[in-house]
XYZ file of C-alpha atoms in Angstrom:
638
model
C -4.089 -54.116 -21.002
C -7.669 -55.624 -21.406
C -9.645 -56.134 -18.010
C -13.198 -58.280 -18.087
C -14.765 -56.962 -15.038
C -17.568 -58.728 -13.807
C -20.259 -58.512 -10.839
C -22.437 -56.782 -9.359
C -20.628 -53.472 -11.226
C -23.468 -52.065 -13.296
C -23.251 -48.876 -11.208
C -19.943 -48.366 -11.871
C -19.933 -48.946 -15.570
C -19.792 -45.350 -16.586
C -16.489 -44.353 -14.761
C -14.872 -47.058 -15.687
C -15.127 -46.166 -19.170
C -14.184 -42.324 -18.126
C -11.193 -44.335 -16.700
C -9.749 -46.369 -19.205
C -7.293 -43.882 -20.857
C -5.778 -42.505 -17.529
C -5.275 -45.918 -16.045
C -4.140 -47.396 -19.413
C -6.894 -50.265 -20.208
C -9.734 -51.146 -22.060
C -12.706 -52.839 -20.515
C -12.810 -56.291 -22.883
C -14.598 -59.609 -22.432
C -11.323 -61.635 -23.687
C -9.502 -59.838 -21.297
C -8.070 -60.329 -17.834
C -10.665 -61.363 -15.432
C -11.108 -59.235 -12.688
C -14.167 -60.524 -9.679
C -15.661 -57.113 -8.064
C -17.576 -57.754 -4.869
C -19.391 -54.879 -3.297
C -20.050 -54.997 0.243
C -19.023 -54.267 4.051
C -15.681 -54.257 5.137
C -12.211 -52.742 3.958
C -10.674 -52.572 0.664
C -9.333 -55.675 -0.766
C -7.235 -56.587 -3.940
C -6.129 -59.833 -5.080
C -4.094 -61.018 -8.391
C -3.551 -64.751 -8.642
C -3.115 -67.533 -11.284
C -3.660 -64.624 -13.871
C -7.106 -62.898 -12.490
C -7.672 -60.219 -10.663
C -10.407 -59.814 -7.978
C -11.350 -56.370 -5.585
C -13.840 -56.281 -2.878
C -14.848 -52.518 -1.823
C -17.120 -51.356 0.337
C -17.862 -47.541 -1.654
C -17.229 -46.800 -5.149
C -14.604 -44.469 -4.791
C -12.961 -47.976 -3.066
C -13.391 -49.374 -6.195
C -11.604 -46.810 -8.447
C -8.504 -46.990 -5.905
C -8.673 -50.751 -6.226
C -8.950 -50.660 -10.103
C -5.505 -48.258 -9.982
C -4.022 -50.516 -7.679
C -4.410 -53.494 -9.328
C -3.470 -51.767 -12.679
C -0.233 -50.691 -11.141
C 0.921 -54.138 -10.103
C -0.125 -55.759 -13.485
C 1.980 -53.295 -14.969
C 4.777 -53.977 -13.022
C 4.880 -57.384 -11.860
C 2.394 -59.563 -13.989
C 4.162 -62.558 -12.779
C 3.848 -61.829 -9.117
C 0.749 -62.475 -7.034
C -1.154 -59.265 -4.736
C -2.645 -59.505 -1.604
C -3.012 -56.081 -1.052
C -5.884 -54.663 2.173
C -6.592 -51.421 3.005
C -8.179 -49.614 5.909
C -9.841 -46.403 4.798
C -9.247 -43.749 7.569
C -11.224 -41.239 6.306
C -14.915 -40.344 5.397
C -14.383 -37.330 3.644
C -11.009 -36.945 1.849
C -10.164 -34.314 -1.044
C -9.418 -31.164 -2.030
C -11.092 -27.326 -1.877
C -10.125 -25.834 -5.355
C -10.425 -21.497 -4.966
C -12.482 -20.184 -7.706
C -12.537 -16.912 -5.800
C -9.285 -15.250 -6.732
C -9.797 -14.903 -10.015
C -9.146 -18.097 -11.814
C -12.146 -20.126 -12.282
C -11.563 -23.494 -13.497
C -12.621 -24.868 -17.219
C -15.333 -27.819 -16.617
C -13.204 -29.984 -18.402
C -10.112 -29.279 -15.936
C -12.308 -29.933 -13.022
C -13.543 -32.940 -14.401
C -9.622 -33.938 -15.488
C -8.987 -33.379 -11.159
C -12.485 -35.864 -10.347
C -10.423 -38.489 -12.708
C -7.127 -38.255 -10.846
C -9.044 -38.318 -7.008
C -11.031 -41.424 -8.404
C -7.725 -42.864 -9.261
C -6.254 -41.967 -5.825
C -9.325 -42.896 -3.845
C -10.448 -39.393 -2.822
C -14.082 -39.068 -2.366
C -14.518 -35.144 -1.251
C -14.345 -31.755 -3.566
C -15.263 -28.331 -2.137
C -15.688 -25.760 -4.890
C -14.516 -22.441 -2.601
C -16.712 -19.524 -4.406
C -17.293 -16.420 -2.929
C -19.354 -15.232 -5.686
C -18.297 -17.061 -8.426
C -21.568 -18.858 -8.905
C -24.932 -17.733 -10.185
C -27.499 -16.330 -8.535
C -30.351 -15.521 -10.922
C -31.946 -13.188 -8.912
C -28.823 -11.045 -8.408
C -27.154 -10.332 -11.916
C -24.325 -8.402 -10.407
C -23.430 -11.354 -8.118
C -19.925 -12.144 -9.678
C -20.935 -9.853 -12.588
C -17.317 -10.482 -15.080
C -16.241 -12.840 -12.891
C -16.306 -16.384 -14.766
C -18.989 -17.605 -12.203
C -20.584 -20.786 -12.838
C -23.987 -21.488 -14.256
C -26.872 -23.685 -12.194
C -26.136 -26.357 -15.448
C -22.129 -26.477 -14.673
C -22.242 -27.127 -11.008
C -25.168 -29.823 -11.752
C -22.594 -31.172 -14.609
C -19.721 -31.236 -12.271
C -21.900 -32.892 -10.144
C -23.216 -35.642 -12.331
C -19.885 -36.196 -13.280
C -18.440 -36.509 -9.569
C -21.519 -38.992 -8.856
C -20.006 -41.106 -11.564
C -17.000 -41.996 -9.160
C -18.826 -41.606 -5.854
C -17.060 -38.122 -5.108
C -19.382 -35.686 -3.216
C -19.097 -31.949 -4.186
C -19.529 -30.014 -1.531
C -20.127 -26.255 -2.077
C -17.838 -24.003 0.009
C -19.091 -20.267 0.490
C -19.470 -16.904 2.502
C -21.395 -15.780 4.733
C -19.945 -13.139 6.850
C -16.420 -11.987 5.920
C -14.394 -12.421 2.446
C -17.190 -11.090 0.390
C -15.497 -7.784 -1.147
C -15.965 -8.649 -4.285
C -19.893 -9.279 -4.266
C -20.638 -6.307 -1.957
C -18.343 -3.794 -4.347
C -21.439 -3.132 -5.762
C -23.867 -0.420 -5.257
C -26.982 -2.966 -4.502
C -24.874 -4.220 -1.859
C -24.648 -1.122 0.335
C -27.255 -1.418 2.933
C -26.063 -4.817 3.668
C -22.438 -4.121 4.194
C -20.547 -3.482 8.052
C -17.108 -3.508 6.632
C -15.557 -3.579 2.337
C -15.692 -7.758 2.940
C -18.174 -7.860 5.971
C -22.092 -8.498 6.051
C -23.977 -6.110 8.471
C -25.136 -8.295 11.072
C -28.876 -8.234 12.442
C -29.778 -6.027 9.101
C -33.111 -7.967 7.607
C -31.857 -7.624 3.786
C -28.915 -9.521 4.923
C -30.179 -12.400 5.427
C -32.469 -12.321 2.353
C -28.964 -11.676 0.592
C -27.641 -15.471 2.081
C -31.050 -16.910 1.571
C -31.099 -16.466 -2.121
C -26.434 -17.062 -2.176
C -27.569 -20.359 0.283
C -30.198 -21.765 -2.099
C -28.287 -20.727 -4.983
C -25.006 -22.353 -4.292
C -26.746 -25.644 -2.926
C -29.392 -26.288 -5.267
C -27.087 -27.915 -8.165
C -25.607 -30.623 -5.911
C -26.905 -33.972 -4.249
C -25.173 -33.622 -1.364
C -26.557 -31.553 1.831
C -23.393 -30.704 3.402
C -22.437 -27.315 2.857
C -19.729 -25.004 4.028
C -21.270 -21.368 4.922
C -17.426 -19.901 5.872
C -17.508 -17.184 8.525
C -13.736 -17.161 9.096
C -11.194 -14.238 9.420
C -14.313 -11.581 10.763
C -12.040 -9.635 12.267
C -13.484 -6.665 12.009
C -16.716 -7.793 12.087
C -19.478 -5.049 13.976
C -16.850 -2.215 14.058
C -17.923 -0.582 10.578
C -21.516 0.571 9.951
C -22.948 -1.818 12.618
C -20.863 0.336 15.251
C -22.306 3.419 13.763
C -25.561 2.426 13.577
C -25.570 0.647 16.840
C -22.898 1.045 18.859
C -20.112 -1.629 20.198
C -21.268 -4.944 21.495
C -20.051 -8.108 22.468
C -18.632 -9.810 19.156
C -18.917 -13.518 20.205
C -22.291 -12.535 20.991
C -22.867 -11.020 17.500
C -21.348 -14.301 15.878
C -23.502 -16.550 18.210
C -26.506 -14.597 16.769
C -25.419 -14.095 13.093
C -24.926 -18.194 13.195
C -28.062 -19.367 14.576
C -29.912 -16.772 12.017
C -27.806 -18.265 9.398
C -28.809 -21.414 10.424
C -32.775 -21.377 10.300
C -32.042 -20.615 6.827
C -30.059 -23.608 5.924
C -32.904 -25.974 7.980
C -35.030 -24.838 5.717
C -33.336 -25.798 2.910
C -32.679 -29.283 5.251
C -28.801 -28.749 4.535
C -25.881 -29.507 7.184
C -23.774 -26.602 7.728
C -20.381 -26.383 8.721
C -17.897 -23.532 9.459
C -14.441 -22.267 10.279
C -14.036 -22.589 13.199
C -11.006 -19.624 13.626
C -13.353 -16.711 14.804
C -15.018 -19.275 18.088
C -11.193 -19.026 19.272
C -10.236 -15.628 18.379
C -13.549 -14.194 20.360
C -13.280 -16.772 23.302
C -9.262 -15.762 23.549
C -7.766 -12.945 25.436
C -5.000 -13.330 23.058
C -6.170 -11.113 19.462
C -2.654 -11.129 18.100
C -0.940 -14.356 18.444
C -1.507 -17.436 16.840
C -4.763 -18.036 15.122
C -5.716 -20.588 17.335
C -5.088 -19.431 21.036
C -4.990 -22.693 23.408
C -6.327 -19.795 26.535
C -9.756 -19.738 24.903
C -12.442 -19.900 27.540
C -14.451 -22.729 26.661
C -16.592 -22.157 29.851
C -20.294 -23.730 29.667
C -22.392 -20.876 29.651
C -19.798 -18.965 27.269
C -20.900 -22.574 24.507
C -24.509 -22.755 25.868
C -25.998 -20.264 22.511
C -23.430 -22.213 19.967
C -25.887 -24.356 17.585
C -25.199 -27.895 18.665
C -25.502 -29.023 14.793
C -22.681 -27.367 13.525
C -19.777 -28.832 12.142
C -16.555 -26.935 12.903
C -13.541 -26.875 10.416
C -10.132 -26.691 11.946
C -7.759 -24.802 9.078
C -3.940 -24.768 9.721
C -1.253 -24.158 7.221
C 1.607 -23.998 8.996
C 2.314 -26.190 12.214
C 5.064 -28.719 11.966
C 4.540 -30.748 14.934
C 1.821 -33.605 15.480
C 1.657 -32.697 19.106
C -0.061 -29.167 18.008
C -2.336 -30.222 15.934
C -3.764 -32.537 18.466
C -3.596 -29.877 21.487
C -6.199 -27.789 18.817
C -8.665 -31.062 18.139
C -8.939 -32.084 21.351
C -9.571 -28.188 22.574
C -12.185 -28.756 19.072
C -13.866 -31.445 20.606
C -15.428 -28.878 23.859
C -17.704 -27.600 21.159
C -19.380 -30.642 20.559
C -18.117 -32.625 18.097
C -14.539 -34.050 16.250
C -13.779 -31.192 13.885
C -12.915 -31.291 10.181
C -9.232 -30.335 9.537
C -8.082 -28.640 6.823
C -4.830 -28.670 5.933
C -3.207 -26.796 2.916
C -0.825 -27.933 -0.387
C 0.785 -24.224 -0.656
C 0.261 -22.993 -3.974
C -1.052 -19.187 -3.050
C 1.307 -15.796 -2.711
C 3.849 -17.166 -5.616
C 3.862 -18.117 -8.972
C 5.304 -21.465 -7.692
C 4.363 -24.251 -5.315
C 5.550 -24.567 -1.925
C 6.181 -28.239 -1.299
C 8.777 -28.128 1.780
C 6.054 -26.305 3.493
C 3.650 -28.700 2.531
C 5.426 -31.900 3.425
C 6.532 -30.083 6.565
C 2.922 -29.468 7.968
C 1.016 -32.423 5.848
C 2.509 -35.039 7.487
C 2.110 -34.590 10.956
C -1.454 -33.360 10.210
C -2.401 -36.164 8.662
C -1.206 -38.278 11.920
C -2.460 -35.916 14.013
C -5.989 -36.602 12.648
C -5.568 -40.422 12.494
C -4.481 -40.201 16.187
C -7.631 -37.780 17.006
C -10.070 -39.964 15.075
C -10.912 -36.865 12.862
C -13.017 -38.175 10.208
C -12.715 -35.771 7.359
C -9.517 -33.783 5.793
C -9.868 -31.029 3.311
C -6.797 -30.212 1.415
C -7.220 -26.282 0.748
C -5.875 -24.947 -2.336
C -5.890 -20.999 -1.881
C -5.223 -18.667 -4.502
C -4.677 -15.340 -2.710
C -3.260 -12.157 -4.706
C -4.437 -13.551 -8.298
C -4.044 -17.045 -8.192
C -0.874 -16.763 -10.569
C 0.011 -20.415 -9.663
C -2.149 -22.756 -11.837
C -4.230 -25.652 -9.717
C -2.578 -28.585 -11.560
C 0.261 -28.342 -9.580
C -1.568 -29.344 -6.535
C -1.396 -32.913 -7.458
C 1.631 -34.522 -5.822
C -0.298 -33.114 -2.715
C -3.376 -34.648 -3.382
C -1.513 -37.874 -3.765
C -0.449 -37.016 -0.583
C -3.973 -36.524 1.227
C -4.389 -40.037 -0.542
C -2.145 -42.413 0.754
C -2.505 -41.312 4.420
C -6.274 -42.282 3.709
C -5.757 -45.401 3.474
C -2.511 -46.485 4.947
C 0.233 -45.374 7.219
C 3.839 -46.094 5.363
C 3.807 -42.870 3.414
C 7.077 -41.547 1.822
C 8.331 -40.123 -1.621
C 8.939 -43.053 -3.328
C 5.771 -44.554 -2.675
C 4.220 -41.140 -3.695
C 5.874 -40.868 -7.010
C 5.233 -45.041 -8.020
C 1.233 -44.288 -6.614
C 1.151 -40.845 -8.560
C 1.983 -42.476 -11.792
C -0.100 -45.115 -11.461
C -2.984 -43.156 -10.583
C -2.532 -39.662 -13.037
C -0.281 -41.873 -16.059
C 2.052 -38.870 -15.776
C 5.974 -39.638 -14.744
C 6.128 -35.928 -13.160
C 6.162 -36.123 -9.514
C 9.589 -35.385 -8.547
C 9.369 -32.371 -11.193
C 6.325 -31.126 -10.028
C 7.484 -30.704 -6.338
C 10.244 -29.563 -7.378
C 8.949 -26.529 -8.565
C 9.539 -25.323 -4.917
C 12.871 -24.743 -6.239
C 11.532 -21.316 -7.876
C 11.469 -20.204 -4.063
C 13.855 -22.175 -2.298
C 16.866 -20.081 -3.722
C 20.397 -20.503 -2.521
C 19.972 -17.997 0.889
C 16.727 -19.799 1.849
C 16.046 -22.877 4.646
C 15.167 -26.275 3.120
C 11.524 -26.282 3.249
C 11.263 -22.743 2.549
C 8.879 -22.560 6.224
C 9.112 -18.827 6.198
C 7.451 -18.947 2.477
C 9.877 -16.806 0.510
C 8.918 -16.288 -2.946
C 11.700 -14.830 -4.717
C 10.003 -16.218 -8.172
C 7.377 -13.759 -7.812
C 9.073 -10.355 -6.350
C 12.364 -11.108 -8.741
C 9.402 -11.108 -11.481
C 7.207 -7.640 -10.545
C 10.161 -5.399 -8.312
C 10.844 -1.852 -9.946
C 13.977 -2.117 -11.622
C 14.395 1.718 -10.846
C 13.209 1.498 -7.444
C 14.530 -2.256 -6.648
C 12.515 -2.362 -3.383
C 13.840 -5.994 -3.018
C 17.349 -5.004 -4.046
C 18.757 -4.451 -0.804
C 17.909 -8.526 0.058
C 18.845 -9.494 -3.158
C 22.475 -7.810 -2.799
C 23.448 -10.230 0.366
C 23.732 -12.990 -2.096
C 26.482 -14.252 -3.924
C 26.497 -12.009 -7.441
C 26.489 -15.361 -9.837
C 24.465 -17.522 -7.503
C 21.250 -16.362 -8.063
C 21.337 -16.393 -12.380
C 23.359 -20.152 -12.078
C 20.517 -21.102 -9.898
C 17.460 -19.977 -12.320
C 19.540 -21.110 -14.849
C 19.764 -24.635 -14.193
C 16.061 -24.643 -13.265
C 15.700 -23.496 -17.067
C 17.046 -26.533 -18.142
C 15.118 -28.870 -15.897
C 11.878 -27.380 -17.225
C 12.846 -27.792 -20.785
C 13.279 -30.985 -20.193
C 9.835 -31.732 -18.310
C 7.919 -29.822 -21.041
C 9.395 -32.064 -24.370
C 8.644 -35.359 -22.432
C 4.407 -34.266 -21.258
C 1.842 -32.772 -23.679
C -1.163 -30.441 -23.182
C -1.862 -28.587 -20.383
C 1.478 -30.159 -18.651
C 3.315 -28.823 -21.564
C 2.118 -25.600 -20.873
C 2.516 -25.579 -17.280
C 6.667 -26.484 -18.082
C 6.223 -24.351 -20.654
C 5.471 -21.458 -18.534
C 8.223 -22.612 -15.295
C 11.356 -22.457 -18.671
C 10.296 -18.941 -19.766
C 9.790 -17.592 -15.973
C 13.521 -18.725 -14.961
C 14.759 -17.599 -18.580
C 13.384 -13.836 -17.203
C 15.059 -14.491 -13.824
C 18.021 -15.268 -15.244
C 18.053 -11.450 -16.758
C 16.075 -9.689 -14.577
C 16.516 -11.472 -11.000
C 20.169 -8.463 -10.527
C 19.134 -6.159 -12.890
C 18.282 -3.293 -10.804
C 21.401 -4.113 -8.954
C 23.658 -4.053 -12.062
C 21.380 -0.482 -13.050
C 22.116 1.287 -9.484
C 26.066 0.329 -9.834
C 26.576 1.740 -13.278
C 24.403 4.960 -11.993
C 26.485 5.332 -9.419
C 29.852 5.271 -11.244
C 28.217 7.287 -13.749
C 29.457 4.582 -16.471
C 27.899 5.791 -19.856
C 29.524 2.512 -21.437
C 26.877 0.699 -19.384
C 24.507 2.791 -19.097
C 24.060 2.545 -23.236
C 24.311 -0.914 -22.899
C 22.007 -1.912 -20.224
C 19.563 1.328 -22.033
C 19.728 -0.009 -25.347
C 20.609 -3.823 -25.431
C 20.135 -6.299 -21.591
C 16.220 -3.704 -20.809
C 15.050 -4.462 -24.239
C 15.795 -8.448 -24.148
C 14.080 -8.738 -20.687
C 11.370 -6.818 -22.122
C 10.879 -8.791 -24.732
C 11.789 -12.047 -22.735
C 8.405 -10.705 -20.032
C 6.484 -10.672 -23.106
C 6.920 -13.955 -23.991
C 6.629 -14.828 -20.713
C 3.187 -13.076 -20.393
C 2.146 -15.016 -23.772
C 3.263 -18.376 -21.998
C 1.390 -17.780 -19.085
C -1.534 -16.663 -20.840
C -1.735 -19.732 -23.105
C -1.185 -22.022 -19.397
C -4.553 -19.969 -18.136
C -6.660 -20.499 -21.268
C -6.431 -23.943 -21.064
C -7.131 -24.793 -17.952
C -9.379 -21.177 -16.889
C -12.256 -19.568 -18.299
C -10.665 -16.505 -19.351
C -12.109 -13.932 -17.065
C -9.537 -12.750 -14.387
C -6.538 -13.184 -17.067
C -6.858 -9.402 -17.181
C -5.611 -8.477 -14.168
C -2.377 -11.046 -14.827
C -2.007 -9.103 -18.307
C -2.097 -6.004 -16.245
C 0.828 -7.216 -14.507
C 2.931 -7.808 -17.406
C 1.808 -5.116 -19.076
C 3.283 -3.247 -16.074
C 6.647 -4.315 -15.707
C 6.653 -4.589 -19.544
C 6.359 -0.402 -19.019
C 8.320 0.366 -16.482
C 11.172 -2.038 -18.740
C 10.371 0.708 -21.343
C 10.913 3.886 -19.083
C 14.057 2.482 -17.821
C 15.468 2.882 -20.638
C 14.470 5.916 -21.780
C 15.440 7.449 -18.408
C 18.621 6.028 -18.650
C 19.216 7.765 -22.322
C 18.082 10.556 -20.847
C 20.920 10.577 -18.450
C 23.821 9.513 -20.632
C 22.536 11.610 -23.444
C 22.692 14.861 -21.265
C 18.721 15.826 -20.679
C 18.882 15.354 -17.225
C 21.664 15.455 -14.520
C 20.436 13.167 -12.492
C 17.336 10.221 -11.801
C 15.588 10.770 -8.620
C 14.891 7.002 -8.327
C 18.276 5.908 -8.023
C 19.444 8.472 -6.083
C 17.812 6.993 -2.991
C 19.474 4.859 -0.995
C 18.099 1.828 -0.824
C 16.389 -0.418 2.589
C 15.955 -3.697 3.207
C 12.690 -4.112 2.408
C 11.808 -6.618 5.807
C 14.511 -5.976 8.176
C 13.033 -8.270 10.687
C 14.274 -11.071 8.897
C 13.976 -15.086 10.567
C 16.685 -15.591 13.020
C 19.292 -17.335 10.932
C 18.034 -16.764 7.534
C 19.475 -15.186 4.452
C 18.443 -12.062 3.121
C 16.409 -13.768 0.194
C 13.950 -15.096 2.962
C 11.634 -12.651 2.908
C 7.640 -12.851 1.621
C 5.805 -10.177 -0.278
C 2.991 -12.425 -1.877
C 1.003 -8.590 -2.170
C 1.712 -7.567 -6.063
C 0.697 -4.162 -4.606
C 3.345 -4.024 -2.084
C 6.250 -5.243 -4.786
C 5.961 -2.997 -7.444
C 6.029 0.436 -5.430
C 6.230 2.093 -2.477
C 3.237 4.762 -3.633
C -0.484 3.800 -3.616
C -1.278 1.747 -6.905
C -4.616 2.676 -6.081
């Protein structure tokens, strides 16, 4: 397809060009015509009488226009296109986590900018805790794949091209364990994560991470955190000063914070989580008590210029979500809302869960007039799930920004359209790796059989007793199929795509083996069956090793082309662990059957469910372990 856009476009010239293979064009004065009129107003696109013509108001209007008017040439050049949208949003995109290990290649970021310009997202927030640089601490995310000064400024140069605003995303209270680990950091520290509130070198510590993490970027918004302090002032602070008042301490840890980022003229904003949990007489139920005392002179020290971000990840009803904006709206100001496309505490995405709470959020905030959406993209324990598969969510996050019909099959046509890849129904359906036969459609309670099936003991089988309630063929037919469908995705995409199929094949292949395993090993123990004993010793432990391996080499290839390749340790430590414990399996099972011992303590124990408070209703594979820790023993790992 040739396009000759004309106007007033000269602005825009560059990311067309960055455009042209993804959106399947070339920019061509004998092509198409195509009329592009900047200005006021909504988003416009017409095809008639064989040209083309898009009014936009923002850039990133543009890019969505371009992709929509692609789409319908490409399937109905005979048909004309009145098409008008209504952007809802001012700030609409996702919050990638470089934190947990995987920090993403430039090029892969850059690959994510091209698919939001196609979708019409304008927003990124690069969540580092201390994966960035700060010159004048070298041991701030020492190892840790941070990013120079020159990549954020390239990542932001390149955003700019598309009129996306990277905003950076940071700490600056709580979730900082792995920049205060360090010995430099110990007069500065209240808790392992927490900064030591009132403490001088403290805030000379956010100074430098505030003008460090801001500096590379054009925009002035940043995000300074401060969520999940629980235990903030009940570490050294207590010691050193005794107990007081923690909404007090967070009033004044804020308004220090925030002479710092006037100085720098930059416009905070933060969770909003710990205002609630302080203000609340309720510390253990939901995270965002509706009893919180919002009482005048309880607001009267809360700095009027702060933007509050209201995070939830797991409502299902509209009605909810509004009850917390409107209780948002006391402090001030219409929050932010961040919502979440589950990809953390698995190796595969959770896309009931997401549809489930992504829809009615996104209405919610339409019917609130909340102005900007984040779409958080955590990767807690590891970040073993890989950031493309986010996607179909972002797609997601897309079409509710500018319209309100919003369903699969729109999602899928819009997704290819905007990404040229014909994998949307196989992407979300990688939330069949966790919705097993046992488990609720929608998987709501987040079971994540793909990862606990992977790590469990086969000795121990802490999961065992769970995995025992289900039919004995069920689970292997189930994993098996999946096998199959992955094949399949991976011989029709290329690349990184390839890769990430690549990697979904080999981990159902294992599950296939190893999902009963431990099962099959405490039933052959227990009728003493040397037969099969020898055979699971010598022939079915050495194919799933072997099978991990390759697994481990799949996964590994999947992270190097998309990750810089710090943090893959810790993955090949994983690996390398069950890879072991595959290996003394076996060599305590010939140990049995050959006579050198009379019994194996491990499987004498009986084995316990390993949650047996269960979801009313739910099958015994329902449970959630996303803590690698927690799955592969019952001693301390560390």
């Amino acid at each position: 397809m040739k396009l000759n856009l004309t106007g007033n476009i000269e602005e825009l010239r560059l990311g067309i060009i960055e455009l042209e293979a993804q959106l399947s064009f070339t920019w061509d004065e004998d092509g198409l015509l195509v009329q592009v009129e900047q200005g006021e107003g909504d988003l416009e696109v017409n095809y008639e009488n064989g040209e083309g013509r898009i009014k936009c108001a923002q850039p990133i209007h543009f890019y969505r226009a371009l992709g929509l008017l692609l789409e319908h040439i490409h399937r109905n050049p005979s048909e004309t296109l009145h098409l008008h949208e209504t952007p809802y949003f001012d700030f609409n995109g996702p919050m990638l986590d470089m934190s947990r290990n995987a920090v993403l290649k430039l090029d892969t970021v850059k690959q994510i900018i091209r698919y939001m310009a196609a979708m019409g997202l304008n927003g990124l927030m690069l969540y580092t805790e201390d994966t960035y640089e700060v010159e004048s601490r070298p041991y701030f995310g020492y190892m840790r794949g941070r990013y120079t000064q020159a990549e954020l400024k390239a990542l932001d140069d390149y955003a700019a091209l598309f009129g996306i605003e990277i905003v950076p995303c940071i700490q600056t209270l709580a979730h900082l364990a792995q920049a205060l680990k360090w010995s430099y950091a110990n007069e500065i520290k209240d808790q392992e994560d927490i900064l030591l509130i009132g403490e001088e070198k403290t805030y000379a510590f956010i100074e430098d991470m505030i003008a460090a993490a801001s500096a590379p970027f054009r925009s002035k918004r940043i995000h300074i955190g401060m969520d999940e302090a629980f235990a903030v002032g009940l570490g050294r602070y207590l010691a050193i000063h005794g107990y007081r008042d923690r909404f007090e301490m967070m009033q004044e840890h804020m308004n220090r914070v925030l002479e710092i980022t006037k100085r720098y003229g930059l416009q905070p904003m933060i969770w909003s989580d710990m205002i609630f949990h302080f203000l609340s007489n309720d510390k253990n139920g939901f995270h965002y008590p509706l009893d919180v005392d919002f009482a005048p002179e309880k607001l009267e020290e809360l700095p009027s210029e702060m933007q509050y971000v209201y995070w939830c990840y797991g409502t299902r009803e509209q009605e909810k979500y509004e009850r917390i904006m409107k209780k948002h709206k006391e402090l001030g100001s219409t929050p932010i809302f961040a919502g979440g496309i589950h990809c953390w505490g698995s190796l595969s995405p959770n896309y009931g869960k997401t549809w489930m709470t992504s829809h009615p959020a996104l209405k919610a905030c339409k019917a609130q007039g909340v102005r900007d959406v984040i779409a958080t993209a955590w990767g807690d324990n590891g970040q073993e799930t890989n950031h493309l598969v986010i996607l179909p969510g972002l797609q997601l996050f897309a079409e509710y920004g500018y319209g309100d019909a919003v369903d699969d099959t729109t999602l899928a046509r819009r997704f290819k359209a905007c990404t040229k890849l014909d994998l949307f129904e196989d992407i979300v359906a990688l939330k069949y790796m966790d919705e097993t036969p046992g488990v609720e459609e929608g998987n709501h309670w987040m079971a994540n059989p793909s990862k606990y099936l992977l790590y469990q003991d086969v000795l121990q089988g802490l999961m065992d007793k769970h995995v025992e309630g289900t039919p004995e063929e069920e689970l292997p037919a189930h994993y098996r199929t999946l096998e199959q469908r992955w094949r399949s995705c991976k011989e029709k995409t290329e690349g990184a795509f390839h890769a990430l199929f690549a990697f979904y094949e080999q981990l159902s292949r294992v599950l296939v083996h190893k999902g009963m395993l431990g099962l099959d090993i405490k039933r052959a123990y227990a009728d003493r069956h040397a037969a099969a004993l020898r055979e699971l010793a010598e022939h079915r432990l050495p194919v799933v090793h072997a099978e991990v391996n390759e697994l481990r080499r799949m996964h590994r290839r999947l992270w190097m082309e998309t990750n810089k390749a710090q943090g893959w340790e810790v993955l090949d430590i994983r690996y390398g662990g069950i890879m072991a414990r595959l290996s003394t399996a076996s060599d305590r099972l010939l140990d049995l059957v050959e006579g050198r011992v009379d019994q194996l303590d491990e499987l004498e124990e009986e084995r316990l469910m390993f949650d047996p408070n269960l979801p009313e209703g739910e099958g015994p594979l329902t449970i959630n372990m996303s803590s690698y820790q927690r799955i592969v023993t019952a001693s301390a790992l560390v």
